[in-house]
Amino acid sequence: MPPVSDDSSRSPLAILQEVFGYTAFRGQQQAIVDHVTAGHDALVLMPTGGGKSLCYQVPAIARHRAGKGVTIVVSPLIALMHDQVGALEEVGVHAAFLNSTLSLEDTQRIEREMMAGRMVMLYAAPERVTNLRFQAQLASLHERGLLSLFAIDEAHCVSQWGHDFREDYLQLSMLHERFPDVPRLALTATADDHTRADMIERLQLQDARVFISSFDRPNIRYTLVEKDNPRQQLLRFIRDEHDGDAGIVYCQSRRKVEETADWLNQQGLTALPYHAGLDAKVRQRHQDRFLREDGIVMVATVAFGMGIDKPDVRFVAHLDLPKNIEGYYQETGRAGRDGGDADAWLTYGLADVVNQRRMIDESPAADDFKRIQRGKLDALLALAEAHDCRRVRLLSYFGEESQPCGNCDNCLRPPATWDGTDAARKLLSCIYRFWQHGQQRFGAGHLIDVLRGKETDKVQQYGHQSLSTFGVGADLSENQWRAVLRQLIALGHVVAEGEYNTLALTESARAVLKGEVQLTLREAAEAPRRSKAGKGAGKPAAPADLTGDALARFADLRAWRAEVAREHNLPAYIVFNDATLADMARVAPQTLGELGQISGVGVKKLQAYGEQILRVLKP
Ligand code: ADP
Ligand code: ZN
């Protein structure tokens, strides 16, 4: 039997302070932890970086101390289990993982520890949890009262609506069928209604309490810019605002990932590619480097990032439009988990809008699925073209009301808008005239040439110089016309169809043509800059308020941390995260007692590292 400790050391708050060294729970953590520790089921919806891990780790520890045995953590992310378990062992919690990378001896040793109930948490992938052998082990644990809790991480993988669907997750309903009295906690950062309903139904969580946290991530600044030489825009963004920072750049295709990474390397950055077409070993190596080294830019498809809990990712950039707001929010949410300033930056253009629509149209999916996908894309386009607060729109998409945030591009630099009604009518009527003239459709380039009155070969060929709309738009530049067209497509008045993206009017264009609707369009705005005073090229980022001696102490502490991390084969942030190091540098504690007061320093780490840190900090 595992040792049973007294009541006071089992209180969740005591565990938070003693084990993790944090002073207080955040947001709904306390309510969730109390509910689960008491043995009830829960479904937790919390944004990335909100602090989901503690929601099952603290109950797992509390219940283990109360003699209830082992918590099984189901996670799809085999590649991350080593670090997750390493982080727990660092704070003195006995944990392990079972997956295909282990030797037979290690597997047997871990199984013995588990079966004896000594282990607090065991991480395993869904296919392992549902296999026959493991089910028999669980049954034996359960008979002896040592099966404490099931935590199902990334629970949205059970839903076919998301892009993370995993067949194995469907089998997890057996946990409830076989062990109905063992509490279950499902967690996810995906919050839309479809996915939520799927999780409840497929995991049989009808009686679980649902905890929905605010999805706001106030430290992330959202910026969406128009495409105008996107690589240069990206480079300028990284150099001006994130020199030496770790970040993720998302691209849609594998080829673009490779090319972008190559190019960034040529520009002197350290960039690594990551996509499903790379060898598994290469992927793992790149992921490890991203987690363990400072200042790496990961250029990736959406295949990268789920479950990556690196807290100091300072920016997430998108070179292509994501599929929908859920995806965008999940991907951008990987920035700034530590609560420090972070950027979500996206560049998009007319071609993105057209391509995304076409991908939906041409997919083999059923019609109602396509309809939902189109609706989701429209919501994303509306976000991209918005003149008002991005955050208000994002949060309202997730059903939350909020006030203008003061930390997005539109709040910081309200975009100039103009009355585009007239321009829109010219453009729409030009598309209409093409059709009237020769029953033909044309693409954006030719349309803009005609509006601007350019006598190209194509214009001659089709006799379009005779149209009444020829040259009516000479007052706007080609770029301005592209912006007008993009917004008309985003608003759904124009569609681009077929192999050549030829343009056609929709039903709603009629009201605009008649002048019944007024259109306020946005003018292109430059992205606001975050000043990074005092940052030398290539130097790793330090919190802005650290200066002089404190900054020197921070650098010393980082050097010390890097050594420990290498010795333990763990990412540096698992030893201590930047926020904790910065606090140490600020306060400069001189005794173990003072050091123990710093947030992020628990009992075990104080014991293990206290003396060393005091030595580093000695004046
Ligand atoms: P999620 O899994 O929801 O994306 P994590 O569990 O990785 O988020 O937590 C994000 C970061 O916030 C981690 O570095 C974690 O240590 C920290 N954190 C979570 N809860 C607290 C808390 N109550 N006090 C201080 N830091 C916390
Ligand atoms: Zn805002």
XYZ file of C-alpha atoms and ligand atoms in Angstrom:
647
model
C 0.000 0.000 0.000
C 1.250 3.509 -0.680
C 1.840 5.706 2.337
C -1.151 7.719 3.431
C -0.381 11.252 4.574
C -2.319 13.445 6.973
C -5.150 15.749 5.952
C -3.287 19.039 5.881
C -0.747 17.903 3.304
C -3.574 16.733 1.060
C -5.262 20.100 0.656
C -4.955 21.283 -2.929
C -3.619 24.678 -1.955
C -0.943 23.119 0.259
C 0.088 20.919 -2.669
C 0.200 23.871 -5.050
C 2.515 25.740 -2.694
C 4.654 22.901 -1.456
C 5.124 20.958 -4.672
C 4.875 23.588 -7.394
C 5.912 26.625 -5.379
C 3.020 28.766 -6.624
C 1.131 30.991 -4.243
C -2.405 30.796 -5.601
C -4.592 29.022 -8.115
C -5.505 30.878 -11.281
C -9.043 31.477 -12.483
C -11.109 28.325 -12.227
C -8.282 26.012 -11.258
C -9.354 25.900 -7.614
C -12.955 24.966 -8.391
C -11.872 22.310 -10.879
C -9.271 20.837 -8.548
C -11.731 20.674 -5.637
C -14.396 19.043 -7.796
C -12.059 16.393 -9.198
C -10.233 15.711 -5.939
C -13.640 14.976 -4.421
C -14.094 12.293 -7.074
C -16.426 13.907 -9.627
C -16.199 14.012 -13.424
C -15.343 17.231 -15.219
C -14.900 18.642 -18.688
C -12.454 21.549 -18.689
C -12.332 24.070 -21.527
C -9.423 26.416 -21.024
C -7.338 28.307 -23.532
C -3.820 27.187 -24.302
C -1.556 28.487 -21.573
C -4.453 28.765 -19.139
C -2.976 26.171 -16.793
C -4.731 22.903 -17.543
C -1.938 20.622 -16.320
C -2.327 21.606 -12.687
C -6.046 20.806 -12.942
C -5.237 17.094 -13.008
C -1.796 17.063 -11.430
C -2.912 18.554 -8.115
C -5.913 16.172 -7.742
C -3.661 13.268 -8.729
C -1.238 14.147 -5.921
C -3.996 14.825 -3.394
C -5.753 11.557 -4.133
C -2.505 9.614 -4.098
C -1.656 11.055 -0.697
C -5.113 9.955 0.446
C -4.260 6.368 -0.553
C -6.321 6.280 -3.725
C -3.482 5.196 -5.978
C -2.562 5.995 -9.539
C -3.857 8.602 -11.988
C -3.764 7.589 -15.642
C -3.094 10.520 -17.965
C -4.164 9.840 -21.543
C -2.273 11.946 -24.045
C -1.824 11.598 -27.806
C 1.604 13.157 -27.686
C 4.164 10.429 -27.221
C 6.985 12.756 -28.219
C 6.304 15.016 -25.251
C 5.801 12.453 -22.509
C 9.457 12.327 -21.587
C 9.528 16.047 -20.782
C 6.140 16.045 -19.053
C 7.268 13.276 -16.743
C 10.660 14.935 -16.290
C 8.935 18.097 -15.096
C 7.011 16.115 -12.468
C 10.072 14.257 -11.246
C 11.841 17.639 -10.942
C 9.232 18.733 -8.401
C 9.425 15.386 -6.609
C 6.296 13.709 -7.950
C 6.698 10.076 -8.915
C 5.516 9.774 -12.512
C 6.332 7.755 -15.623
C 5.176 7.150 -19.155
C 4.554 4.016 -21.129
C 5.072 4.114 -24.860
C 6.707 2.282 -27.701
C 10.065 4.028 -27.232
C 10.806 2.184 -23.949
C 12.883 -0.960 -23.565
C 11.266 -4.116 -22.215
C 13.086 -3.752 -18.882
C 11.935 -0.175 -18.443
C 8.386 -1.115 -19.343
C 8.370 -3.916 -16.795
C 9.871 -1.743 -14.074
C 7.279 0.962 -14.676
C 4.454 -1.554 -14.708
C 5.629 -2.915 -11.363
C 5.700 0.593 -9.871
C 2.244 1.236 -11.223
C 0.787 -2.053 -10.001
C 2.153 -1.406 -6.523
C 0.304 1.907 -6.507
C 3.507 3.771 -5.718
C 3.332 5.877 -8.807
C 1.307 9.103 -8.707
C 0.755 9.591 -12.445
C 1.203 7.386 -15.451
C 1.138 8.927 -18.945
C 0.069 6.751 -21.838
C -1.245 7.100 -25.382
C -4.877 6.097 -26.038
C -3.993 2.952 -27.982
C -2.016 1.713 -24.987
C -4.738 2.533 -22.479
C -7.338 0.592 -24.419
C -5.282 -2.518 -25.202
C -6.176 -5.805 -23.526
C -3.077 -6.225 -21.409
C -3.295 -2.719 -20.002
C -7.022 -3.069 -19.375
C -6.312 -6.172 -17.274
C -3.745 -4.220 -15.262
C -6.228 -1.427 -14.705
C -8.831 -3.953 -13.540
C -6.383 -5.352 -11.021
C -5.530 -1.873 -9.731
C -9.205 -1.052 -9.554
C -10.011 -4.173 -7.526
C -7.462 -3.116 -4.957
C -8.779 0.451 -4.829
C -5.667 1.878 -6.458
C -7.101 3.317 -9.650
C -7.534 6.952 -8.698
C -8.433 9.074 -11.707
C -8.440 9.258 -15.506
C -7.225 12.517 -17.018
C -7.916 12.733 -20.754
C -5.789 15.455 -22.271
C -6.461 16.996 -25.721
C -9.968 15.580 -25.437
C -11.057 17.295 -28.665
C -9.176 14.535 -30.517
C -12.354 12.493 -30.057
C -14.223 14.831 -32.389
C -14.264 14.497 -36.140
C -14.918 18.208 -36.498
C -11.418 19.219 -35.586
C -8.261 18.534 -37.567
C -6.790 16.563 -34.659
C -9.226 13.660 -34.839
C -7.752 10.377 -33.555
C -9.539 7.107 -34.106
C -8.047 5.740 -30.851
C -9.830 8.349 -28.820
C -13.203 6.833 -29.692
C -12.274 3.733 -27.681
C -11.824 5.759 -24.520
C -15.509 5.483 -23.686
C -14.618 2.005 -22.427
C -12.924 3.572 -19.412
C -16.271 4.767 -18.173
C -18.025 1.508 -19.058
C -15.492 -0.680 -17.243
C -14.723 1.606 -14.314
C -17.815 3.740 -13.771
C -16.815 4.777 -10.254
C -13.388 6.130 -11.244
C -13.603 9.895 -11.822
C -12.651 11.298 -15.206
C -11.366 14.691 -16.182
C -11.311 15.631 -19.879
C -9.368 18.726 -20.936
C -9.112 20.733 -24.132
C -8.400 24.177 -25.516
C -10.942 23.774 -28.321
C -14.217 25.327 -27.409
C -16.669 25.413 -30.281
C -20.110 23.924 -29.770
C -19.735 21.008 -32.167
C -16.571 19.757 -30.562
C -17.957 20.229 -27.087
C -21.078 18.208 -27.892
C -18.940 15.471 -29.455
C -16.677 15.208 -26.433
C -19.604 14.914 -24.054
C -21.327 12.292 -26.159
C -18.380 10.173 -27.196
C -16.617 10.170 -23.854
C -19.962 9.726 -22.071
C -19.489 12.838 -19.990
C -23.178 13.716 -19.807
C -23.031 13.947 -16.020
C -19.713 15.744 -15.840
C -19.546 19.317 -14.689
C -18.372 21.591 -17.489
C -15.871 24.296 -16.563
C -15.477 26.996 -19.189
C -12.746 29.546 -18.631
C -12.438 32.868 -20.331
C -10.604 32.361 -23.569
C -8.888 35.710 -23.358
C -5.094 35.743 -23.536
C -4.461 39.381 -22.657
C -0.688 39.193 -23.089
C -0.951 38.191 -26.757
C -1.046 41.068 -29.203
C -2.953 40.280 -32.405
C -1.802 41.849 -35.648
C -3.155 40.971 -39.104
C -1.464 42.659 -42.031
C -2.043 42.683 -45.743
C 0.380 40.647 -47.801
C 2.960 42.724 -49.579
C 6.115 40.677 -50.054
C 5.349 38.382 -47.123
C 8.871 37.045 -46.540
C 10.276 40.520 -46.138
C 7.361 41.445 -43.921
C 8.057 38.397 -41.774
C 11.764 39.110 -41.576
C 11.149 42.719 -40.610
C 8.656 41.626 -37.961
C 11.112 39.139 -36.443
C 14.121 41.466 -36.619
C 12.342 44.532 -35.288
C 10.366 42.920 -32.539
C 11.660 39.446 -31.800
C 15.351 39.356 -32.359
C 16.728 36.331 -30.508
C 13.284 35.109 -29.425
C 11.791 31.666 -29.888
C 8.844 31.636 -32.257
C 6.738 29.552 -34.620
C 6.017 30.396 -38.264
C 3.086 28.506 -39.764
C 2.822 27.780 -43.492
C 0.281 25.696 -45.330
C 2.422 23.411 -47.467
C 5.464 21.303 -46.776
C 7.318 22.925 -49.623
C 6.678 26.391 -48.328
C 7.848 25.292 -44.881
C 11.157 24.095 -46.329
C 11.664 27.161 -48.484
C 10.813 29.605 -45.728
C 13.119 27.894 -43.233
C 15.972 27.916 -45.773
C 15.442 31.531 -46.517
C 15.325 32.592 -42.853
C 18.562 30.697 -42.276
C 20.164 32.560 -45.157
C 19.092 35.767 -43.456
C 21.015 34.786 -40.350
C 18.242 33.412 -38.161
C 18.203 29.891 -36.749
C 15.154 28.328 -38.345
C 14.152 24.655 -38.454
C 11.489 23.032 -40.650
C 8.809 20.741 -39.234
C 6.126 18.911 -41.219
C 4.601 15.467 -41.553
C 6.733 14.652 -44.598
C 9.985 14.731 -42.642
C 11.484 11.607 -41.174
C 10.211 10.982 -37.622
C 13.759 11.180 -36.237
C 14.371 14.547 -37.890
C 11.067 15.852 -36.583
C 11.909 14.740 -33.078
C 15.363 16.309 -33.286
C 13.967 19.628 -34.467
C 11.340 19.606 -31.769
C 13.955 18.848 -29.114
C 16.149 21.691 -30.306
C 13.212 24.065 -30.314
C 12.374 23.072 -26.737
C 15.917 23.026 -25.426
C 17.774 25.819 -27.203
C 17.122 29.522 -27.013
C 15.964 31.640 -29.909
C 14.960 28.994 -32.452
C 12.333 29.783 -35.067
C 10.294 26.712 -35.948
C 8.808 26.896 -39.442
C 5.993 24.380 -39.532
C 2.724 23.129 -40.882
C -0.101 22.689 -38.395
C 1.367 19.216 -37.788
C 3.531 20.981 -35.222
C 2.501 22.381 -31.911
C -0.208 20.381 -30.248
C 0.809 19.830 -26.656
C 4.017 21.828 -26.998
C 4.068 23.510 -23.628
C 7.189 25.601 -24.110
C 6.200 28.631 -22.078
C 8.504 31.231 -23.632
C 7.421 31.154 -27.284
C 7.369 34.891 -27.941
C 5.632 34.960 -31.314
C 3.475 32.901 -33.625
C 3.427 34.088 -37.233
C 1.135 32.868 -40.004
C 2.268 33.177 -43.607
C -0.934 31.517 -44.799
C -4.490 31.857 -43.699
C -5.564 29.207 -41.185
C -8.758 27.279 -41.924
C -10.881 28.857 -39.247
C -10.824 30.854 -36.033
C -10.532 27.769 -33.814
C -7.337 26.760 -35.593
C -6.006 30.290 -35.577
C -6.684 30.697 -31.883
C -5.171 27.364 -30.962
C -2.052 28.038 -32.997
C -1.565 31.598 -31.770
C -2.279 30.427 -28.220
C 1.099 28.692 -28.229
C 2.693 32.102 -27.757
C 3.267 33.583 -24.319
C 2.139 30.775 -22.040
C 4.321 32.246 -19.327
C 2.152 35.366 -19.292
C 4.860 37.621 -20.768
C 4.364 39.857 -23.831
C 3.850 37.876 -27.003
C 2.748 38.472 -30.591
C 0.344 36.733 -32.915
C 1.098 38.019 -36.380
C -0.610 37.041 -39.612
C -0.210 38.160 -43.171
C -2.893 37.451 -45.713
C -3.893 38.465 -49.181
C -6.431 38.008 -51.904
C -4.960 34.695 -53.017
C -5.333 33.215 -49.517
C -8.987 34.056 -49.446
C -9.579 32.569 -52.873
C -7.502 29.434 -52.196
C -9.174 28.620 -48.930
C -12.596 28.886 -50.497
C -11.563 26.702 -53.372
C -10.111 24.052 -51.101
C -13.452 23.765 -49.379
C -15.394 23.711 -52.644
C -13.206 21.038 -54.161
C -12.961 18.785 -51.113
C -14.872 15.500 -51.323
C -16.712 16.221 -48.069
C -20.486 16.168 -47.698
C -22.422 19.347 -48.434
C -23.419 20.198 -44.893
C -19.823 19.745 -43.765
C -18.726 22.138 -46.507
C -21.382 24.604 -45.498
C -20.055 24.659 -41.941
C -16.489 25.031 -43.197
C -17.486 27.960 -45.388
C -19.219 29.633 -42.469
C -16.080 29.208 -40.382
C -13.884 30.655 -43.101
C -16.220 33.639 -43.421
C -15.855 34.345 -39.724
C -12.079 34.294 -40.099
C -12.194 36.638 -43.090
C -14.417 39.012 -41.174
C -11.786 39.009 -38.439
C -9.037 39.740 -40.953
C -10.955 42.629 -42.518
C -12.276 44.056 -39.243
C -11.678 47.706 -38.420
C -12.485 47.249 -34.760
C -10.853 45.360 -31.869
C -9.622 41.918 -32.955
C -9.915 40.517 -29.461
C -13.542 41.564 -29.074
C -14.274 39.649 -32.270
C -12.242 36.596 -31.314
C -13.833 36.335 -27.912
C -17.311 36.897 -29.250
C -16.705 34.001 -31.617
C -16.241 31.863 -28.505
C -19.367 33.352 -26.957
C -17.682 35.893 -24.700
C -18.475 39.587 -24.504
C -15.624 42.019 -23.963
C -14.441 45.606 -24.357
C -11.806 46.911 -26.821
C -8.525 45.503 -25.564
C -5.898 48.142 -26.219
C -3.490 45.383 -27.244
C -4.240 44.582 -30.881
C -3.289 46.361 -34.085
C -6.714 47.922 -34.548
C -6.859 49.232 -30.968
C -3.311 50.551 -31.026
C -3.576 52.119 -34.451
C -7.159 52.343 -35.606
C -7.034 51.671 -39.344
C -8.117 54.433 -41.637
C -11.449 53.581 -43.195
C -13.126 55.108 -46.177
C -16.508 55.053 -47.821
C -15.919 52.375 -50.426
C -19.504 52.240 -51.672
C -18.716 53.925 -54.938
C -15.588 51.924 -55.643
C -17.408 48.714 -54.813
C -20.192 49.574 -57.240
C -17.694 50.244 -60.014
C -15.998 46.936 -59.419
C -19.205 44.939 -59.214
C -20.657 46.538 -62.303
C -17.468 45.808 -64.213
C -17.862 42.092 -63.452
C -21.475 42.408 -64.528
C -20.499 44.106 -67.825
C -18.025 41.338 -68.665
C -20.862 38.882 -68.464
C -23.264 41.071 -70.368
C -20.686 41.758 -73.069
C -19.541 38.223 -73.864
C -21.030 35.787 -71.336
C -17.565 35.467 -69.879
C -15.832 35.651 -66.561
C -12.376 36.996 -65.796
C -9.924 37.011 -62.932
C -8.682 39.788 -60.660
C -5.780 40.969 -62.829
C -7.820 41.673 -65.914
C -10.648 43.204 -63.909
C -8.290 45.702 -62.324
C -6.669 46.508 -65.680
C -10.075 47.346 -67.116
C -11.090 49.435 -64.115
C -7.838 51.367 -64.320
C -8.102 51.773 -68.091
C -4.978 49.864 -69.098
C -4.885 48.965 -72.788
C -3.425 45.487 -72.501
C -3.467 42.804 -75.189
C -6.206 41.040 -73.358
C -8.277 44.216 -73.229
C -7.875 44.559 -76.987
C -8.614 40.920 -77.589
C -11.952 41.055 -75.820
C -12.821 44.576 -76.859
C -13.156 45.632 -73.257
C -12.032 49.186 -73.909
C -15.565 49.758 -75.141
C -17.135 48.877 -71.807
C -18.680 51.732 -69.835
C -16.569 50.668 -66.847
C -13.274 50.912 -68.748
C -11.073 53.390 -66.904
C -13.684 54.435 -64.323
C -11.287 53.434 -61.547
C -8.137 55.234 -62.622
C -8.167 57.155 -59.331
C -7.256 54.065 -57.285
C -3.982 52.139 -57.438
C -3.805 48.482 -58.313
C -3.140 47.702 -54.656
C -6.175 49.641 -53.556
C -8.338 47.769 -56.035
C -7.005 44.473 -54.745
C -7.957 45.518 -51.240
C -11.457 46.453 -52.401
C -11.873 43.137 -54.187
C -10.564 41.163 -51.238
C -13.017 42.830 -48.923
C -15.892 42.257 -51.336
C -14.973 38.567 -51.436
C -14.680 38.479 -47.669
C -18.087 40.115 -47.401
C -19.497 37.507 -49.762
C -20.555 39.829 -52.603
C -18.117 38.273 -55.062
C -16.933 34.689 -55.477
C -13.825 33.456 -57.245
C -14.411 30.129 -58.945
C -12.797 27.435 -61.036
C -9.248 26.754 -62.044
C -8.571 30.375 -63.008
C -10.338 31.971 -60.053
C -12.707 33.856 -62.304
C -15.003 36.270 -60.577
C -18.775 36.204 -60.334
C -21.376 38.198 -58.445
C -23.470 36.690 -55.707
C -27.078 37.455 -54.859
C -26.043 39.951 -52.183
C -24.101 42.040 -54.743
C -27.377 43.307 -56.139
C -28.123 45.514 -53.114
C -24.638 47.019 -53.267
C -24.960 47.684 -56.981
C -28.240 49.437 -56.414
C -26.631 51.621 -53.773
C -28.827 50.226 -51.006
C -25.890 49.264 -48.811
C -23.101 51.489 -47.678
C -19.669 49.923 -47.441
C -16.999 51.088 -45.060
C -13.687 49.584 -46.129
C -10.354 49.570 -44.372
C -7.239 51.126 -45.740
C -3.986 49.269 -45.480
C -2.307 50.026 -42.152
C 1.276 49.406 -41.112
C 1.695 47.138 -38.122
C 2.417 48.908 -34.826
C 5.896 48.300 -33.468
C 6.687 47.153 -30.016
C 9.855 48.899 -29.018
C 12.658 46.653 -27.923
C 15.099 49.165 -26.538
C 18.478 47.876 -25.486
C 18.244 44.530 -27.225
C 21.346 43.592 -29.097
C 21.248 41.447 -32.180
C 20.955 37.758 -31.440
C 20.853 38.179 -27.664
C 18.245 36.113 -25.873
C 15.339 38.106 -24.576
C 15.221 39.317 -20.980
C 12.243 40.934 -19.255
C 12.314 44.647 -20.035
C 12.380 45.837 -16.417
C 15.657 44.076 -15.596
C 18.619 46.440 -15.697
C 22.112 46.721 -14.293
C 22.905 44.194 -11.550
C 19.570 42.422 -11.902
C 20.191 41.859 -15.598
C 23.628 40.463 -14.840
C 22.129 38.128 -12.228
C 19.523 36.994 -14.755
C 22.253 36.136 -17.253
C 24.183 34.189 -14.573
C 21.085 32.293 -13.560
C 20.345 31.391 -17.158
C 23.835 30.070 -17.656
C 23.505 27.969 -14.510
C 20.080 26.715 -15.631
C 21.413 25.700 -19.033
C 24.010 23.488 -17.338
C 21.475 21.784 -15.096
C 19.116 21.260 -18.023
C 21.846 19.595 -20.044
C 22.767 17.317 -17.152
C 19.145 16.247 -16.691
C 18.383 16.101 -20.400
C 15.385 18.367 -19.989
C 14.355 21.690 -21.529
C 15.656 24.588 -19.475
C 12.192 25.907 -18.621
C 11.405 22.695 -16.764
C 14.238 23.406 -14.333
C 12.852 26.933 -13.748
C 10.951 29.108 -16.166
C 12.028 32.608 -17.191
C 9.495 34.299 -14.933
C 10.917 32.510 -11.900
C 14.511 33.310 -12.873
C 13.581 36.959 -13.429
C 12.037 37.108 -9.949
C 15.175 35.641 -8.442
C 17.261 38.224 -10.310
C 15.009 41.059 -9.096
C 14.762 40.003 -5.439
C 18.275 38.558 -5.117
C 17.419 36.338 -2.130
C 20.309 35.639 0.245
C 18.828 32.790 2.309
C 16.974 29.571 1.555
C 13.970 31.018 3.351
C 13.884 34.027 1.043
C 14.456 31.885 -2.023
C 11.546 29.622 -1.071
C 9.209 32.626 -1.263
C 9.783 33.045 -5.003
C 6.911 31.846 -7.179
C 7.874 28.617 -8.913
C 10.245 27.398 -6.165
C 8.677 24.390 -4.425
C 10.093 22.288 -1.610
C 11.864 19.741 -3.804
C 13.540 22.281 -6.065
C 14.591 24.346 -3.065
C 16.276 21.267 -1.633
C 17.845 20.239 -4.900
C 19.027 23.627 -6.163
C 18.771 26.141 -3.309
C 22.410 26.194 -2.295
C 23.628 26.365 -5.896
C 21.341 29.296 -6.678
C 22.425 31.230 -3.599
C 25.986 30.757 -4.727
C 25.173 32.085 -8.197
C 23.436 35.062 -6.605
C 26.196 35.902 -4.120
C 27.150 39.547 -4.586
P -2.136 24.626 -20.709
O -1.860 23.141 -20.593
O -3.501 24.998 -20.301
O -1.774 25.169 -22.049
P -0.072 24.786 -18.747
O -0.648 23.812 -17.806
O 1.088 24.367 -19.582
O -1.198 25.371 -19.687
O 0.301 26.096 -17.928
C 0.864 27.214 -18.558
C 1.921 27.860 -17.661
O 1.309 28.513 -16.555
C 2.891 26.856 -17.086
O 4.202 27.401 -17.183
C 2.440 26.699 -15.634
O 3.484 26.324 -14.786
C 1.893 28.085 -15.330
N 0.859 28.062 -14.294
C -0.300 27.360 -14.326
N -1.039 27.575 -13.220
C -0.339 28.432 -12.445
C -0.565 29.052 -11.162
N -1.662 28.812 -10.461
N 0.392 29.899 -10.707
C 1.514 30.132 -11.412
N 1.789 29.592 -12.617
C 0.882 28.749 -13.139
Zn -8.122 45.337 -29.437
